[in-house]
């Protein structure tokens, strides 16, 4: 089997339960020579096995065992089931730890080959910079934020990554809080369309998006409307716009259920007459929306 594999979860056998992963791709020559002989007898050694693996009882529960080797031609991948393990040497640590030789049932099953490193193959697991033997538990799988090259849809549902906190440097919108404060005050803390006055359900929306507006426009009061969150989302998506007189315009292709939600308040125009300073912003937003959707007027009530 010469299938090219780049991530551990592409091997179904490895997604069923935790397993031991052994890296022989960059071991010293003596280790490779020893394991070349052992491999032919369905064994591998002499390894310092992690406590997590020893605690579950490898041979007792017949945990899946993954063997990663580097023969003369490329890096080949093998899977086996642990039949037994025996102590064959000691480490030089203080106190010394046992080194084991592991025997697998039947014979190693070749499942493919790879051109990536051991660490790349197991991206998403925390390990040392030069790992040798690692206990892999899918429940610990946590792909780094923004990790390229991993299609999350290919990760089995039972191995969905757990949540965690991480430090990051992000860009903040300077003076956006002043803009939001002024927009809320201008509309007396109520939605510009529905009149809803629930603070947690209201947001200060930009007619000209922050990433398009110039510095003055970003915080210009007349570039903003206080809207319910669902109206804000539709405004940002250009599925909703306003005429110069404040009349509501909706995209013709708006799903019926969404249109029903928008009109559920019975309000179909801005609550107060538009001001001259506001009209250029309404117009620019509307023109951008018309380039994407066929806008239809809704009769003001």
XYZ file of C-alpha atoms in Angstrom:
301
model
C 0.000 0.000 0.000
C 1.582 3.238 -1.185
C -1.176 5.686 -0.307
C 0.212 9.080 0.678
C -1.023 10.115 4.127
C -0.344 13.459 5.791
C -2.419 13.352 9.013
C -3.035 10.637 11.592
C -6.848 10.880 11.385
C -6.741 9.768 7.740
C -6.102 6.243 9.083
C -9.452 4.880 10.388
C -7.728 2.417 12.739
C -6.222 5.333 14.648
C -9.497 7.154 15.282
C -11.130 4.390 17.320
C -9.134 4.562 20.536
C -5.894 5.982 22.007
C -2.680 4.501 20.661
C 1.074 4.552 21.022
C 3.027 6.374 18.304
C 6.705 5.541 17.829
C 9.012 7.651 15.708
C 11.941 5.865 14.101
C 12.451 8.411 11.332
C 15.404 10.216 12.888
C 16.765 7.833 15.499
C 20.464 7.017 15.636
C 21.836 4.294 13.390
C 22.098 1.695 16.171
C 18.414 2.110 17.007
C 17.399 1.791 13.379
C 19.559 -1.320 13.017
C 18.070 -2.909 16.137
C 14.531 -2.182 15.028
C 15.127 -3.477 11.537
C 15.722 -6.887 13.092
C 12.890 -6.568 15.625
C 10.448 -5.412 12.972
C 10.798 -8.715 11.157
C 9.747 -10.536 14.324
C 6.688 -8.327 14.917
C 8.473 -6.335 17.598
C 9.949 -2.907 18.267
C 12.197 -1.618 21.027
C 13.773 -0.454 23.231
C 11.426 2.361 24.138
C 10.685 4.554 27.109
C 6.883 4.255 27.116
C 4.855 7.200 28.516
C 3.105 6.695 31.851
C -0.274 7.372 30.238
C 0.198 4.335 28.007
C 1.436 2.119 30.828
C -1.487 3.119 33.039
C -4.123 1.843 30.613
C -2.412 -1.526 30.167
C -1.373 -1.716 26.540
C -1.550 -5.468 26.140
C -4.508 -5.949 28.458
C -6.761 -3.704 26.440
C -5.006 -4.441 23.156
C -4.699 -0.763 22.329
C -3.992 0.200 18.749
C -0.286 0.656 18.266
C 1.124 2.844 15.530
C 4.625 2.335 14.208
C 6.356 5.063 12.232
C 9.497 3.889 10.477
C 12.002 5.203 7.978
C 13.290 2.410 5.773
C 15.630 2.950 2.844
C 12.866 4.210 0.575
C 10.631 6.840 2.112
C 8.733 6.854 5.367
C 6.299 3.984 5.734
C 3.450 3.746 8.210
C 2.406 0.600 10.056
C -0.285 -0.292 12.564
C -0.438 -3.237 14.931
C -2.156 -4.469 18.083
C -0.025 -4.851 21.183
C 0.217 -8.458 22.360
C 2.846 -7.995 25.076
C 5.652 -5.820 26.369
C 8.776 -6.707 28.339
C 11.463 -4.643 30.053
C 14.693 -5.009 28.115
C 16.858 -2.169 29.466
C 16.965 0.931 31.643
C 17.284 4.623 30.828
C 20.133 6.741 32.141
C 17.755 9.027 34.008
C 17.868 9.393 37.778
C 16.000 7.418 38.865
C 16.293 5.161 35.798
C 13.170 4.225 33.888
C 12.333 0.958 32.170
C 12.755 0.562 28.440
C 10.382 -1.849 26.764
C 10.312 -4.079 23.740
C 6.784 -4.423 22.408
C 5.388 -7.378 20.472
C 2.343 -7.002 18.251
C -0.262 -9.582 17.354
C 0.112 -11.265 13.976
C 2.214 -8.831 11.951
C 2.574 -5.154 11.217
C -0.036 -3.827 8.791
C 1.256 -1.276 6.340
C -1.308 1.517 5.960
C 0.541 3.941 3.708
C 3.480 6.281 3.499
C 4.119 9.946 4.221
C 6.396 12.768 3.229
C 5.851 14.854 6.370
C 7.710 14.744 9.663
C 6.460 12.953 12.750
C 5.489 16.234 14.411
C 3.656 17.435 11.298
C 1.827 14.125 11.026
C 0.541 14.624 14.574
C -0.168 18.341 14.323
C -2.633 19.216 17.066
C -0.945 17.297 19.870
C 1.495 18.762 22.357
C 4.859 17.046 22.237
C 8.562 17.772 22.459
C 10.536 19.238 19.573
C 12.029 15.824 18.771
C 9.469 13.250 19.925
C 10.195 9.533 19.980
C 7.330 7.763 21.749
C 4.002 9.526 22.249
C 0.662 8.417 23.653
C -1.984 9.778 21.274
C -5.497 10.309 22.581
C -7.901 11.908 20.110
C -9.672 13.726 22.936
C -6.529 15.852 23.344
C -6.504 16.889 19.691
C -6.314 20.703 19.544
C -5.238 22.144 16.175
C -3.485 25.493 16.634
C -5.501 28.617 15.769
C -5.235 29.435 12.085
C -3.567 26.117 11.301
C -3.326 25.778 7.519
C -3.647 22.535 5.633
C -6.115 20.793 7.936
C -9.659 20.356 6.704
C -11.732 20.244 9.877
C -14.512 18.410 8.026
C -12.202 15.407 7.657
C -11.680 15.098 11.418
C -14.017 12.439 12.893
C -16.770 13.956 15.044
C -15.701 11.955 18.085
C -12.284 13.591 17.820
C -13.530 17.171 17.678
C -10.902 19.385 19.336
C -11.461 20.541 22.899
C -11.598 24.221 23.772
C -8.647 26.085 25.254
C -7.336 29.598 25.824
C -4.355 31.071 23.995
C -2.571 34.398 23.900
C -2.933 36.396 20.686
C -2.176 39.816 19.264
C -5.234 41.327 17.606
C -6.093 44.672 16.025
C -8.548 46.798 17.994
C -10.894 49.462 16.608
C -9.613 52.674 18.160
C -12.424 55.009 19.304
C -15.135 52.534 18.294
C -16.459 52.795 21.844
C -16.988 56.550 21.331
C -18.830 55.875 18.068
C -21.067 53.281 19.757
C -21.779 55.618 22.677
C -22.763 58.488 20.380
C -24.983 56.295 18.184
C -26.797 54.908 21.230
C -27.348 58.397 22.568
C -28.579 59.691 19.196
C -31.281 56.999 19.090
C -32.087 57.231 22.801
C -30.950 53.657 23.381
C -33.630 52.173 21.104
C -33.443 50.420 17.727
C -33.623 52.871 14.835
C -36.284 50.692 13.174
C -38.193 48.642 15.742
C -37.868 50.901 18.777
C -36.653 47.963 20.902
C -34.731 49.242 23.930
C -33.019 46.070 25.197
C -29.287 47.028 25.440
C -27.946 43.482 24.996
C -29.876 43.058 21.755
C -28.722 46.313 20.177
C -25.542 47.186 18.290
C -24.111 50.319 16.729
C -23.974 49.488 13.014
C -21.824 51.154 10.349
C -23.432 52.064 7.026
C -19.998 52.384 5.425
C -18.046 49.406 6.831
C -15.114 50.088 9.140
C -12.646 48.506 6.718
C -13.891 50.737 3.861
C -14.549 54.041 5.634
C -11.835 56.655 6.068
C -10.684 57.684 9.538
C -13.324 60.364 10.037
C -16.114 58.225 8.601
C -15.282 55.371 10.981
C -16.465 57.416 13.977
C -18.941 59.741 12.249
C -22.261 59.631 14.075
C -24.195 59.872 10.779
C -22.460 56.743 9.494
C -24.182 54.782 12.222
C -27.563 53.319 13.141
C -28.543 51.610 16.369
C -30.040 48.289 15.261
C -31.234 44.978 16.640
C -28.598 42.307 16.092
C -30.516 40.587 13.274
C -31.016 43.868 11.408
C -27.337 44.710 11.902
C -26.352 41.368 10.352
C -28.623 41.969 7.346
C -27.286 45.518 6.933
C -23.688 44.259 6.940
C -24.630 41.574 4.400
C -26.283 44.215 2.158
C -29.567 42.326 2.329
C -31.181 45.364 3.904
C -30.806 49.066 3.084
C -32.633 52.370 3.426
C -33.905 54.956 0.951
C -32.990 58.604 1.416
C -36.240 59.146 3.323
C -35.521 56.183 5.641
C -37.836 53.699 3.933
C -36.769 50.093 4.375
C -35.477 48.169 1.337
C -35.070 44.402 1.369
C -33.276 42.062 -1.003
C -35.720 40.294 -3.284
C -33.971 36.962 -2.631
C -34.296 37.281 1.151
C -35.648 33.963 2.525
C -39.351 34.205 3.487
C -38.664 33.298 7.119
C -36.066 36.042 7.446
C -38.347 38.584 5.773
C -41.116 37.650 8.199
C -38.747 38.222 11.124
C -37.678 41.637 9.791
C -41.279 42.760 9.374
C -42.562 41.220 12.613
C -42.335 44.552 14.446
C -44.596 46.218 11.882
C -41.983 48.955 11.420
C -40.690 49.432 7.906
C -38.800 52.722 8.034
C -36.473 54.616 10.330
C -38.215 55.964 13.424
C -37.287 59.573 12.714
C -36.751 61.678 9.589
C -33.313 61.426 8.053
C -30.937 64.354 8.356
C -29.018 65.854 5.425
C -25.696 64.706 6.932
C -26.989 61.127 7.064
C -28.266 60.799 3.507
C -24.832 60.397 1.785
C -24.059 57.437 4.058
C -27.471 55.827 3.451
C -26.975 56.324 -0.283
C -23.475 54.816 -0.425
C -24.600 51.772 1.536
C -27.661 51.371 -0.673
C -25.630 51.606 -3.892
C -23.258 48.898 -2.618
C -26.253 46.704 -1.732
C -27.840 47.212 -5.158
C -24.691 45.884 -6.820
C -25.199 42.591 -4.967
C -28.979 42.244 -4.675
C -32.220 43.397 -6.274
C -33.640 45.666 -3.545
C -37.381 45.996 -3.151
C -39.145 48.820 -1.238
C -41.341 48.032 1.725
C -44.282 50.341 2.300
C -43.857 52.521 5.400
C -46.507 52.171 8.065
